[in-house]
Tab-separated table of N, CA and C in Angstrom:
chain	number	residue	atom	x	y	z
A	1	MET	N	11.385	-10.834	1.259
A	1	MET	CA	11.375	-12.205	0.530
A	1	MET	C	10.211	-11.900	-0.560
A	2	ARG	N	9.252	-11.278	-0.047
A	2	ARG	CA	8.466	-10.611	-0.993
A	2	ARG	C	8.959	-9.760	-2.149
A	3	THR	N	9.646	-8.958	-1.850
A	3	THR	CA	10.371	-8.188	-2.719
A	3	THR	C	11.138	-9.024	-4.134
A	4	PHE	N	11.964	-9.770	-3.889
A	4	PHE	CA	12.499	-10.726	-4.017
A	4	PHE	C	11.936	-11.756	-5.159
A	5	SER	N	10.630	-12.429	-4.433
A	5	SER	CA	9.922	-13.179	-5.105
A	5	SER	C	8.794	-12.201	-6.492
A	6	ARG	N	8.288	-11.178	-5.925
A	6	ARG	CA	7.849	-10.269	-6.887
A	6	ARG	C	8.563	-9.847	-7.610
A	7	LEU	N	9.665	-9.221	-7.715
A	7	LEU	CA	11.080	-9.139	-9.025
A	7	LEU	C	10.999	-10.609	-9.543
A	8	ALA	N	11.672	-11.440	-9.214
A	8	ALA	CA	12.133	-12.617	-9.691
A	8	ALA	C	10.706	-12.865	-10.822
A	9	THR	N	9.397	-12.818	-10.402
A	9	THR	CA	8.463	-12.850	-10.719
A	9	THR	C	8.274	-12.385	-12.362
A	10	LEU	N	8.348	-10.845	-12.099
A	10	LEU	CA	8.021	-10.103	-12.898
A	10	LEU	C	9.459	-9.956	-14.379
A	11	MET	N	10.498	-10.358	-13.589
A	11	MET	CA	11.835	-10.108	-14.452
A	11	MET	C	11.641	-11.975	-15.061
A	12	ALA	N	11.154	-12.660	-14.730
A	12	ALA	CA	10.871	-13.989	-15.498
A	12	ALA	C	9.646	-13.905	-16.239
A	13	ALA	N	8.985	-13.186	-16.108
A	13	ALA	CA	7.693	-12.957	-17.004
A	13	ALA	C	8.135	-11.842	-18.676
A	14	SER	N	8.813	-11.054	-18.182
A	14	SER	CA	9.213	-10.106	-18.574
A	14	SER	C	10.188	-10.930	-19.828
A	15	THR	N	11.129	-11.692	-19.460
A	15	THR	CA	12.231	-12.201	-19.680
A	15	THR	C	11.070	-13.354	-21.257
A	16	LEU	N	10.675	-14.110	-20.437
A	16	LEU	CA	9.569	-15.187	-22.067
A	16	LEU	C	8.696	-13.921	-22.790
A	17	THR	N	8.182	-12.893	-22.279
A	17	THR	CA	7.662	-12.330	-23.080
A	17	THR	C	8.147	-11.524	-24.167
A	18	TRP	N	9.511	-11.180	-23.664
A	18	TRP	CA	10.766	-10.469	-24.671
A	18	TRP	C	11.358	-11.799	-25.509
A	19	ALA	N	11.289	-12.816	-25.434
A	19	ALA	CA	12.017	-13.989	-26.028
A	19	ALA	C	10.710	-14.202	-27.160
A	20	CYS	N	9.172	-14.371	-26.761
A	20	CYS	CA	7.989	-14.236	-27.729
A	20	CYS	C	8.511	-13.249	-28.743
A	21	LEU	N	8.584	-12.577	-28.168
A	21	LEU	CA	8.614	-10.816	-29.409
A	21	LEU	C	9.745	-10.727	-29.922
A	22	ALA	N	10.570	-11.015	-29.912
A	22	ALA	CA	11.712	-10.992	-30.472
A	22	ALA	C	12.112	-10.795	-32.125
A	23	GLY	N	10.968	-11.863	-32.622
A	23	GLY	CA	10.680	-11.267	-34.001
A	23	GLY	C	9.900	-10.573	-34.477
A	24	THR	N	9.120	-9.684	-33.542
A	24	THR	CA	8.217	-8.891	-33.859
A	24	THR	C	8.632	-7.767	-34.488
A	25	ALA	N	9.833	-7.130	-33.943
A	25	ALA	CA	10.009	-5.964	-34.371
A	25	ALA	C	11.750	-5.569	-34.678
A	26	ALA	N	12.213	-5.386	-34.934
A	26	ALA	CA	13.899	-4.930	-35.003
A	26	ALA	C	13.779	-3.620	-34.373
A	27	ALA	N	14.824	-3.735	-33.201
A	27	ALA	CA	15.286	-2.630	-32.836
A	27	ALA	C	15.394	-1.933	-33.405
A	28	GLY	N	14.946	-0.235	-33.409
A	28	GLY	CA	14.770	0.684	-33.992
A	28	GLY	C	13.679	0.775	-34.766
A	29	SER	N	12.759	-0.155	-35.149
A	29	SER	CA	11.941	-0.271	-36.245
A	29	SER	C	10.608	-0.673	-35.796
A	30	LEU	N	9.471	0.053	-35.964
A	30	LEU	CA	8.372	-0.723	-35.724
A	30	LEU	C	7.464	-0.830	-36.564
A	31	PRO	N	6.395	-1.600	-36.669
A	31	PRO	CA	5.703	-1.979	-37.842
A	31	PRO	C	4.905	-1.063	-37.731
A	32	ALA	N	4.380	-0.383	-39.027
A	32	ALA	CA	3.383	0.864	-39.257
A	32	ALA	C	2.181	1.152	-38.517
A	33	ASP	N	1.398	-0.443	-37.902
A	33	ASP	CA	0.122	-0.366	-37.520
A	33	ASP	C	0.718	0.492	-35.956
A	34	VAL	N	1.576	-0.310	-35.744
A	34	VAL	CA	1.930	0.070	-34.176
A	34	VAL	C	2.698	1.411	-34.254
A	35	GLN	N	3.444	2.023	-35.309
A	35	GLN	CA	3.966	3.873	-35.225
A	35	GLN	C	2.308	4.587	-35.206
A	36	ALA	N	1.674	3.936	-35.931
A	36	ALA	CA	0.333	4.820	-36.185
A	36	ALA	C	-0.200	4.929	-34.525
A	37	LYS	N	-0.331	3.858	-34.190
A	37	LYS	CA	-0.403	4.147	-31.981
A	37	LYS	C	0.186	5.014	-31.732
A	38	VAL	N	1.625	4.690	-31.504
A	38	VAL	CA	2.503	5.392	-31.285
A	38	VAL	C	2.473	7.141	-31.292
A	39	ASP	N	2.338	7.466	-32.835
A	39	ASP	CA	2.087	8.936	-33.235
A	39	ASP	C	0.810	9.157	-32.519
A	40	LYS	N	-0.418	8.569	-32.518
A	40	LYS	CA	-1.375	9.033	-32.009
A	40	LYS	C	-1.181	9.162	-30.625
A	41	ALA	N	-0.637	8.258	-29.708
A	41	ALA	CA	-0.935	8.463	-28.099
A	41	ALA	C	0.417	9.619	-28.198
A	42	ARG	N	1.605	9.697	-28.768
A	42	ARG	CA	2.428	10.797	-28.275
A	42	ARG	C	1.952	11.814	-28.743
A	43	LYS	N	0.802	12.273	-29.544
A	43	LYS	CA	0.267	13.708	-29.537
A	43	LYS	C	-0.682	13.893	-28.560
A	44	HIS	N	-1.366	12.518	-27.806
A	44	HIS	CA	-2.513	12.522	-27.155
A	44	HIS	C	-2.061	13.315	-25.817
A	45	LEU	N	-0.655	12.506	-25.695
A	45	LEU	CA	0.232	12.879	-24.046
A	45	LEU	C	0.689	14.356	-24.331
A	46	VAL	N	1.319	14.784	-25.406
A	46	VAL	CA	0.987	16.259	-25.172
A	46	VAL	C	-0.046	17.204	-24.736
A	47	GLU	N	-1.082	17.058	-25.310
A	47	GLU	CA	-2.409	17.450	-24.860
A	47	GLU	C	-2.669	17.265	-23.330
A	48	MET	N	-2.496	16.008	-22.943
A	48	MET	CA	-2.824	15.764	-21.237
A	48	MET	C	-1.959	16.256	-20.213
A	49	ALA	N	-0.735	16.542	-21.014
A	49	ALA	CA	0.194	17.130	-20.657
A	49	ALA	C	0.281	18.561	-20.228
A	50	SER	N	-0.507	19.151	-21.087
A	50	SER	CA	-1.173	20.616	-20.830
A	50	SER	C	-2.249	21.013	-20.120
A	51	ASP	N	-2.319	19.698	-19.486
A	51	ASP	CA	-3.950	19.767	-19.037
A	51	ASP	C	-3.637	20.646	-17.577
A	52	PRO	N	-4.283	21.773	-17.079
A	52	PRO	CA	-4.060	22.741	-16.047
A	52	PRO	C	-4.326	21.410	-14.351
A	53	VAL	N	-5.096	20.261	-14.150
A	53	VAL	CA	-4.884	19.542	-13.178
A	53	VAL	C	-3.440	18.939	-13.145
A	54	VAL	N	-3.012	18.646	-14.666
A	54	VAL	CA	-1.520	17.697	-14.540
A	54	VAL	C	-0.881	18.526	-14.158
A	55	LEU	N	-0.495	19.968	-14.753
A	55	LEU	CA	0.307	20.916	-14.252
A	55	LEU	C	0.234	21.408	-13.131
A	56	ALA	N	-1.001	21.325	-11.990
A	56	ALA	CA	-0.912	21.729	-10.595
A	56	ALA	C	-0.980	20.873	-9.598
A	57	ALA	N	-0.786	19.571	-10.650
A	57	ALA	CA	-0.267	18.479	-9.409
A	57	ALA	C	1.240	18.537	-9.734
A	58	VAL	N	1.770	18.514	-10.617
A	58	VAL	CA	3.457	18.264	-10.761
A	58	VAL	C	4.311	19.342	-9.810
A	59	ARG	N	3.079	20.318	-9.966
A	59	ARG	CA	3.855	21.675	-9.038
A	59	ARG	C	3.779	21.369	-7.899
A	60	GLU	N	2.302	20.855	-7.227
A	60	GLU	CA	2.283	21.030	-6.097
A	60	GLU	C	3.691	19.548	-5.319
A	61	ALA	N	3.806	18.615	-6.189
A	61	ALA	CA	4.872	17.820	-6.003
A	61	ALA	C	5.953	17.802	-6.232
A	62	ASN	N	6.347	18.528	-7.040
A	62	ASN	CA	7.868	19.443	-6.869
A	62	ASN	C	8.174	20.400	-6.016
A	63	ALA	N	6.932	21.006	-5.021
A	63	ALA	CA	7.302	21.453	-4.035
A	63	ALA	C	7.280	20.824	-2.559
A	64	HIS	N	7.397	19.630	-2.943
A	64	HIS	CA	7.595	18.515	-1.641
A	64	HIS	C	8.496	17.611	-1.941
A	65	ASP	N	9.173	16.992	-0.782
A	65	ASP	CA	10.590	16.055	-1.079
A	65	ASP	C	9.198	14.513	-1.135
A	66	SER	N	10.228	13.558	-1.545
A	66	SER	CA	9.320	12.088	-1.621
A	66	SER	C	9.121	11.808	-0.534
A	67	GLY	N	9.164	12.595	0.538
A	67	GLY	CA	8.809	11.603	2.151
A	67	GLY	C	10.053	10.552	2.206
A	68	GLY	N	11.176	10.495	1.920
A	68	GLY	CA	12.194	9.573	1.942
A	68	GLY	C	11.562	8.269	1.008
A	69	MET	N	10.807	8.109	0.568
A	69	MET	CA	10.271	6.864	-0.542
A	69	MET	C	11.317	6.935	-1.733
A	70	ASN	N	11.775	5.308	-1.566
A	70	ASN	CA	12.645	5.431	-2.792
A	70	ASN	C	12.134	3.886	-3.655
A	71	ASN	N	12.894	3.698	-4.727
A	71	ASN	CA	12.493	2.318	-5.352
A	71	ASN	C	12.294	1.339	-4.715
A	72	GLY	N	13.771	1.004	-3.500
A	72	GLY	CA	13.818	-0.189	-2.758
A	72	GLY	C	12.482	-0.336	-1.818
A	73	LYS	N	12.166	0.890	-1.207
A	73	LYS	CA	11.116	0.891	-0.236
A	73	LYS	C	9.865	0.818	-1.059
A	74	TRP	N	9.567	1.271	-2.032
A	74	TRP	CA	8.435	0.862	-3.064
A	74	TRP	C	7.870	-0.264	-3.314
A	75	ILE	N	9.118	-0.699	-3.629
A	75	ILE	CA	8.793	-2.187	-4.084
A	75	ILE	C	8.580	-3.150	-3.002
A	76	GLU	N	9.002	-2.713	-1.595
A	76	GLU	CA	8.525	-3.705	-0.709
A	76	GLU	C	7.108	-3.658	-0.233
A	77	LEU	N	6.721	-2.420	-0.625
A	77	LEU	CA	5.199	-2.338	-0.126
A	77	LEU	C	4.174	-3.193	-0.896
A	78	PRO	N	3.357	-3.594	0.306
A	78	PRO	CA	2.404	-4.278	-0.541
A	78	PRO	C	1.161	-3.441	-1.247
A	79	ASP	N	0.147	-3.910	-2.075
A	79	ASP	CA	-0.675	-3.159	-3.067
A	79	ASP	C	-1.764	-2.740	-2.049
A	80	THR	N	-1.936	-3.188	-0.676
A	80	THR	CA	-2.827	-2.690	0.196
A	80	THR	C	-2.241	-1.472	1.178
A	81	ASP	N	-1.051	-1.080	0.922
A	81	ASP	CA	-0.068	-0.445	1.761
A	81	ASP	C	-0.807	1.278	1.499
A	82	PRO	N	-0.856	1.838	2.683
A	82	PRO	CA	-1.378	3.412	2.649
A	82	PRO	C	-0.736	3.996	1.158
A	83	ALA	N	0.370	4.023	1.318
A	83	ALA	CA	1.107	4.852	0.383
A	83	ALA	C	0.906	4.484	-0.851
A	84	VAL	N	0.810	3.229	-1.327
A	84	VAL	CA	0.149	2.716	-2.533
A	84	VAL	C	-0.965	3.297	-3.019
A	85	LYS	N	-1.781	2.659	-2.057
A	85	LYS	CA	-3.023	3.245	-1.993
A	85	LYS	C	-3.481	4.816	-2.470
A	86	ALA	N	-2.478	5.541	-1.809
A	86	ALA	CA	-2.762	7.378	-2.121
A	86	ALA	C	-2.187	7.801	-3.404
A	87	ALA	N	-1.676	7.002	-3.670
A	87	ALA	CA	-0.596	7.200	-5.169
A	87	ALA	C	-1.864	6.899	-6.418
A	88	LEU	N	-2.601	6.257	-6.387
A	88	LEU	CA	-3.181	5.462	-7.143
A	88	LEU	C	-4.698	6.019	-6.842
A	89	THR	N	-5.204	7.036	-6.055
A	89	THR	CA	-6.177	7.155	-5.951
A	89	THR	C	-6.736	8.719	-5.536
A	90	THR	N	-5.654	9.746	-5.847
A	90	THR	CA	-5.909	10.753	-5.976
A	90	THR	C	-6.798	11.306	-7.019
A	91	LYS	N	-7.043	12.585	-7.082
A	91	LYS	CA	-7.871	13.080	-8.083
A	91	LYS	C	-7.163	13.333	-9.707
A	92	ILE	N	-5.572	12.916	-9.186
A	92	ILE	CA	-5.026	13.735	-10.357
A	92	ILE	C	-4.913	11.875	-10.950
A	93	SER	N	-4.747	10.961	-10.165
A	93	SER	CA	-4.624	9.321	-10.339
A	93	SER	C	-6.032	8.949	-11.120
A	94	GLN	N	-7.422	9.464	-10.656
A	94	GLN	CA	-8.236	8.912	-11.147
A	94	GLN	C	-8.618	9.455	-12.627
A	95	GLN	N	-8.094	10.954	-12.930
A	95	GLN	CA	-8.273	11.413	-13.868
A	95	GLN	C	-7.267	10.309	-15.420
A	96	ILE	N	-6.169	10.383	-14.768
A	96	ILE	CA	-5.337	9.698	-15.531
A	96	ILE	C	-5.626	8.293	-15.976
A	97	ALA	N	-6.176	7.642	-15.003
A	97	ALA	CA	-6.816	6.543	-15.123
A	97	ALA	C	-8.133	6.399	-15.933
A	98	LYS	N	-9.132	7.559	-16.004
A	98	LYS	CA	-10.198	7.644	-17.018
A	98	LYS	C	-9.629	7.768	-18.518
A	99	TRP	N	-8.687	8.717	-18.555
A	99	TRP	CA	-7.895	8.759	-20.062
A	99	TRP	C	-7.314	7.661	-20.229
A	100	GLU	N	-6.655	6.564	-19.605
A	100	GLU	CA	-5.901	5.179	-20.079
A	100	GLU	C	-7.224	4.724	-20.626
A	101	GLN	N	-8.139	4.270	-19.447
A	101	GLN	CA	-9.605	3.959	-20.222
A	101	GLN	C	-10.366	4.183	-21.345
A	102	ALA	N	-9.901	5.444	-21.537
A	102	ALA	CA	-10.500	5.832	-22.877
A	102	ALA	C	-10.024	5.523	-23.990
A	103	ASP	N	-8.560	5.293	-23.956
A	103	ASP	CA	-8.131	5.018	-25.217
A	103	ASP	C	-7.548	3.618	-25.039
A	104	ASP	N	-8.351	2.472	-25.980
A	104	ASP	CA	-7.774	1.081	-26.124
A	104	ASP	C	-6.037	0.743	-26.568
A	105	THR	N	-5.474	2.116	-26.857
A	105	THR	CA	-4.113	1.671	-27.432
A	105	THR	C	-3.012	1.907	-26.463
A	106	VAL	N	-3.714	2.514	-25.412
A	106	VAL	CA	-2.805	2.818	-24.187
A	106	VAL	C	-3.352	1.930	-23.136
A	107	ASN	N	-1.977	1.035	-22.410
A	107	ASN	CA	-2.058	0.078	-21.130
A	107	ASN	C	-1.799	0.808	-19.686
A	108	LYS	N	-1.208	1.689	-19.759
A	108	LYS	CA	-0.962	2.689	-18.292
A	108	LYS	C	-0.705	3.966	-18.886
A	109	ILE	N	-0.623	5.103	-17.813
A	109	ILE	CA	-0.526	6.415	-18.010
A	109	ILE	C	0.219	6.599	-16.307
A	110	ILE	N	1.233	7.085	-16.303
A	110	ILE	CA	1.945	7.784	-15.346
A	110	ILE	C	2.293	9.061	-15.373
A	111	LEU	N	2.406	9.887	-14.114
A	111	LEU	CA	2.686	11.148	-13.659
A	111	LEU	C	3.667	11.218	-13.145
A	112	ARG	N	5.061	11.802	-13.706
A	112	ARG	CA	6.198	11.761	-12.749
A	112	ARG	C	6.649	13.391	-12.469
A	113	ASP	N	7.516	13.680	-11.202
A	113	ASP	CA	7.668	14.875	-11.242
A	113	ASP	C	8.750	15.278	-11.597
A	114	GLN	N	9.916	16.870	-11.569
A	114	GLN	CA	10.546	16.930	-12.260
A	114	GLN	C	12.039	16.037	-11.464
A	115	LYS	N	12.292	14.703	-10.682
A	115	LYS	CA	12.725	14.263	-10.443
A	115	LYS	C	12.469	12.897	-10.818
A	116	GLY	N	11.447	12.705	-11.452
A	116	GLY	CA	11.216	11.297	-11.984
A	116	GLY	C	10.394	10.548	-10.751
A	117	ASN	N	10.301	11.226	-9.738
A	117	ASN	CA	8.998	10.341	-8.555
A	117	ASN	C	7.934	10.321	-9.003
A	118	LEU	N	7.274	9.432	-8.412
A	118	LEU	CA	5.681	9.132	-9.081
A	118	LEU	C	5.110	10.435	-8.564
A	119	VAL	N	3.914	11.083	-9.483
A	119	VAL	CA	2.795	11.824	-9.029
A	119	VAL	C	1.385	10.813	-8.803
A	120	ALA	N	1.400	9.865	-10.061
A	120	ALA	CA	0.239	9.407	-10.053
A	120	ALA	C	0.627	8.556	-11.433
A	121	ALA	N	-0.868	7.728	-11.352
A	121	ALA	CA	-0.769	6.718	-12.066
A	121	ALA	C	-2.069	5.994	-12.308
A	122	SER	N	-2.221	5.495	-13.306
A	122	SER	CA	-3.491	4.575	-13.462
A	122	SER	C	-3.098	3.359	-13.234
A	123	VAL	N	-2.055	2.653	-12.964
A	123	VAL	CA	-1.713	1.572	-12.655
A	123	VAL	C	-0.317	1.553	-11.467
A	124	ARG	N	-0.288	0.608	-10.550
A	124	ARG	CA	1.142	0.699	-9.715
A	124	ARG	C	2.561	0.553	-10.582
A	125	PRO	N	2.765	1.548	-10.531
A	125	PRO	CA	4.355	0.729	-11.412
A	125	PRO	C	5.361	0.277	-10.824
A	126	LEU	N	6.097	-0.667	-11.325
A	126	LEU	CA	6.874	-1.108	-10.498
A	126	LEU	C	7.905	-0.420	-9.827
A	127	ILE	N	8.452	0.799	-10.119
A	127	ILE	CA	9.515	1.851	-9.285
A	127	ILE	C	8.783	2.987	-9.368
A	128	PHE	N	9.389	2.976	-8.111
A	128	PHE	CA	9.076	4.819	-7.544
A	128	PHE	C	9.521	5.912	-8.333
A	129	ASN	N	10.910	5.998	-8.736
A	129	ASN	CA	11.455	6.802	-9.538
A	129	ASN	C	11.985	6.502	-10.508
A	130	ASN	N	12.241	7.212	-11.706
A	130	ASN	CA	12.587	6.501	-12.921
A	130	ASN	C	13.353	7.345	-13.938
A	131	ALA	N	13.821	8.532	-12.616
A	131	ALA	CA	15.119	9.143	-13.481
A	131	ALA	C	15.763	8.770	-14.552
A	132	ASN	N	16.508	8.158	-14.459
A	132	ASN	CA	17.429	7.414	-15.411
A	132	ASN	C	17.199	6.655	-16.488
A	133	ARG	N	15.808	6.285	-16.656
A	133	ARG	CA	15.338	5.836	-17.671
A	133	ARG	C	15.048	6.300	-18.860
A	134	PRO	N	14.897	5.796	-19.965
A	134	PRO	CA	15.023	6.581	-21.507
A	134	PRO	C	13.596	7.608	-21.127
A	135	VAL	N	12.657	6.632	-20.704
A	135	VAL	CA	11.239	7.124	-21.046
A	135	VAL	C	10.982	8.305	-20.359
A	136	PHE	N	11.816	8.553	-19.238
A	136	PHE	CA	11.938	10.052	-18.298
A	136	PHE	C	12.840	10.660	-18.565
A	137	ALA	N	14.001	10.523	-18.842
A	137	ALA	CA	15.557	11.298	-19.128
A	137	ALA	C	15.143	12.061	-20.476
A	138	ASN	N	14.594	11.460	-21.536
A	138	ASN	CA	14.500	12.172	-22.837
A	138	ASN	C	13.491	13.381	-22.671
A	139	ALA	N	12.392	12.847	-22.150
A	139	ALA	CA	10.948	14.100	-22.256
A	139	ALA	C	11.290	15.408	-21.266
A	140	ILE	N	12.043	15.122	-20.329
A	140	ILE	CA	12.219	15.860	-19.143
A	140	ILE	C	13.297	16.980	-20.050
A	141	LYS	N	13.685	16.455	-20.765
A	141	LYS	CA	14.364	17.417	-21.705
A	141	LYS	C	13.677	18.790	-22.755
A	142	GLY	N	12.681	18.194	-22.699
A	142	GLY	CA	11.364	19.447	-23.009
A	142	GLY	C	10.807	18.749	-24.439
A	143	GLN	N	11.118	17.396	-24.859
A	143	GLN	CA	10.334	17.480	-26.195
A	143	GLN	C	9.855	15.928	-25.864
A	144	PRO	N	8.626	15.479	-26.427
A	144	PRO	CA	7.615	14.525	-26.905
A	144	PRO	C	8.700	13.357	-27.086
A	145	TRP	N	8.757	12.128	-26.739
A	145	TRP	CA	9.861	11.238	-26.936
A	145	TRP	C	9.061	9.894	-27.203
A	146	ASN	N	9.591	8.977	-27.628
A	146	ASN	CA	9.135	7.139	-27.657
A	146	ASN	C	10.269	6.605	-27.996
A	147	ALA	N	10.061	5.326	-27.555
A	147	ALA	CA	10.891	4.360	-27.834
A	147	ALA	C	10.812	3.833	-29.241
A	148	GLU	N	11.748	3.013	-29.514
A	148	GLU	CA	11.804	2.699	-31.080
A	148	GLU	C	11.304	1.217	-31.334
A	149	GLU	N	11.260	0.462	-29.636
A	149	GLU	CA	11.270	-0.755	-30.108
A	149	GLU	C	10.158	-1.520	-29.417
A	150	ILE	N	9.671	-2.327	-28.918
A	150	ILE	CA	8.483	-3.135	-28.521
A	150	ILE	C	9.289	-4.011	-27.698
A	151	LYS	N	8.899	-3.579	-26.255
A	151	LYS	CA	9.414	-4.419	-24.996
A	151	LYS	C	8.131	-4.773	-23.868
A	152	PRO	N	8.420	-5.823	-23.244
A	152	PRO	CA	7.099	-6.111	-22.167
A	152	PRO	C	7.302	-4.912	-21.369
A	153	ASP	N	6.310	-4.478	-20.633
A	153	ASP	CA	6.363	-3.202	-20.038
A	153	ASP	C	6.402	-3.891	-18.764
A	154	THR	N	7.342	-3.334	-17.816
A	154	THR	CA	7.739	-3.366	-16.282
A	154	THR	C	6.347	-3.781	-15.672
A	155	SER	N	5.690	-2.758	-15.600
A	155	SER	CA	4.380	-2.704	-14.784
A	155	SER	C	3.051	-3.808	-15.134
A	156	THR	N	2.752	-3.929	-16.868
A	156	THR	CA	1.597	-4.459	-16.830
A	156	THR	C	2.337	-5.753	-17.738
A	157	GLN	N	3.771	-5.835	-17.974
A	157	GLN	CA	3.739	-7.181	-18.806
A	157	GLN	C	3.016	-7.134	-20.045
A	158	ILE	N	2.677	-5.995	-20.763
A	158	ILE	CA	2.241	-6.050	-21.899
A	158	ILE	C	3.030	-5.605	-23.059
A	159	PRO	N	3.161	-6.226	-24.088
A	159	PRO	CA	4.245	-5.727	-24.905
A	159	PRO	C	3.757	-4.544	-25.406
A	160	SER	N	4.809	-3.431	-25.335
A	160	SER	CA	4.476	-1.808	-25.640
A	160	SER	C	5.702	-1.445	-25.884
A	161	VAL	N	5.345	-0.235	-26.589
A	161	VAL	CA	6.116	1.228	-26.747
A	161	VAL	C	5.576	2.140	-25.462
A	162	HIS	N	6.876	2.924	-25.064
A	162	HIS	CA	7.162	3.304	-24.061
A	162	HIS	C	7.077	4.795	-25.089
A	163	VAL	N	5.982	5.792	-24.332
A	163	VAL	CA	5.836	7.150	-25.094
A	163	VAL	C	5.917	8.387	-23.894
A	164	SER	N	6.467	9.239	-24.139
A	164	SER	CA	6.194	10.372	-23.050
A	164	SER	C	6.378	11.912	-23.784
A	165	ALA	N	5.660	12.648	-22.621
A	165	ALA	CA	5.801	14.301	-22.973
A	165	ALA	C	6.138	14.992	-21.582
A	166	PRO	N	6.821	15.942	-22.111
A	166	PRO	CA	6.850	16.975	-20.645
A	166	PRO	C	5.891	17.455	-20.460
A	167	VAL	N	6.136	17.825	-18.651
A	167	VAL	CA	4.949	18.770	-18.539
A	167	VAL	C	5.539	20.100	-18.549
A	168	MET	N	5.073	20.981	-19.431
A	168	MET	CA	5.648	22.086	-19.193
A	168	MET	C	5.260	23.084	-18.706
A	169	ASP	N	5.710	24.128	-17.742
A	169	ASP	CA	5.507	25.261	-17.045
A	169	ASP	C	6.188	26.383	-17.036
A	170	GLY	N	5.632	27.436	-18.231
A	170	GLY	CA	6.872	28.749	-18.699
A	170	GLY	C	7.707	28.252	-19.424
A	171	GLY	N	7.724	27.405	-20.194
A	171	GLY	CA	8.393	26.785	-21.316
A	171	GLY	C	9.738	26.042	-20.378
A	172	LYS	N	9.466	25.706	-19.224
A	172	LYS	CA	10.590	24.937	-18.637
A	172	LYS	C	9.683	23.641	-18.278
A	173	ALA	N	10.415	22.378	-18.674
A	173	ALA	CA	10.054	21.086	-18.116
A	173	ALA	C	10.072	20.559	-16.866
A	174	ILE	N	8.888	20.521	-16.015
A	174	ILE	CA	8.569	20.284	-14.758
A	174	ILE	C	8.271	18.894	-14.361
A	175	GLY	N	8.100	18.169	-15.041
A	175	GLY	CA	7.872	16.663	-14.820
A	175	GLY	C	7.517	16.310	-16.227
A	176	VAL	N	6.845	14.500	-16.391
A	176	VAL	CA	6.843	14.164	-17.668
A	176	VAL	C	5.407	13.024	-17.342
A	177	LEU	N	4.837	13.152	-18.133
A	177	LEU	CA	3.938	12.034	-18.355
A	177	LEU	C	4.260	11.313	-19.423
A	178	HIS	N	4.296	9.973	-18.828
A	178	HIS	CA	4.515	8.753	-19.887
A	178	HIS	C	3.192	7.460	-19.730
A	179	ALA	N	3.014	7.074	-21.109
A	179	ALA	CA	2.188	5.506	-21.280
A	179	ALA	C	2.863	4.719	-22.204
A	180	GLY	N	2.118	3.444	-22.065
A	180	GLY	CA	2.813	2.353	-22.655
A	180	GLY	C	1.560	2.014	-23.784
A	181	VAL	N	2.104	1.981	-25.075
A	181	VAL	CA	1.457	1.801	-26.220
A	181	VAL	C	0.872	0.456	-26.377
A	182	THR	N	0.081	-0.182	-26.439
A	182	THR	CA	0.082	-1.752	-26.736
A	182	THR	C	0.400	-1.530	-27.803
A	183	ALA	N	1.399	-2.404	-28.323
A	183	ALA	CA	2.174	-3.610	-29.435
A	183	ALA	C	1.321	-4.105	-29.881
A	184	LYS	N	0.101	-4.332	-29.879
A	184	LYS	CA	-0.872	-5.701	-30.417
A	184	LYS	C	-1.552	-5.237	-31.833
């Protein structure tokens, strides 16, 4: 019941926020000020994705399985669950949180392994695996990516543009670092 309630609340908030934003930016075009933030964030994500600490965390995550965690199980867990706390308090999560706090244009940063599973984050993401979402699926191909529309972020509910960069190892994408760029 908790899962349904949490999802229903998030979906309702997302729908309401999206309805309020409908006139803000047409799909495929961003206001110039938002585009400038997106360009800056994308460049910064590329730099962060090449940090040795990020690379080491993704390598380690790729060497292990997800321990049976999936989106359904992740959504069911309360914020106080040890698995949730562990994902948000690791050394790499603490570093990511510092990077997010240092950039007032970014409202979250999340690190994913080669399969799209959560490695670390500055905030609790709604889903554990986002392999099928554009923010992951595009960047894992080896190039930085950004959405071209403003939408409420599923984790923060802040009107955002998603930006991502591949974590590269020897010329191969082994993970993805992505962020929500605040579109205010």
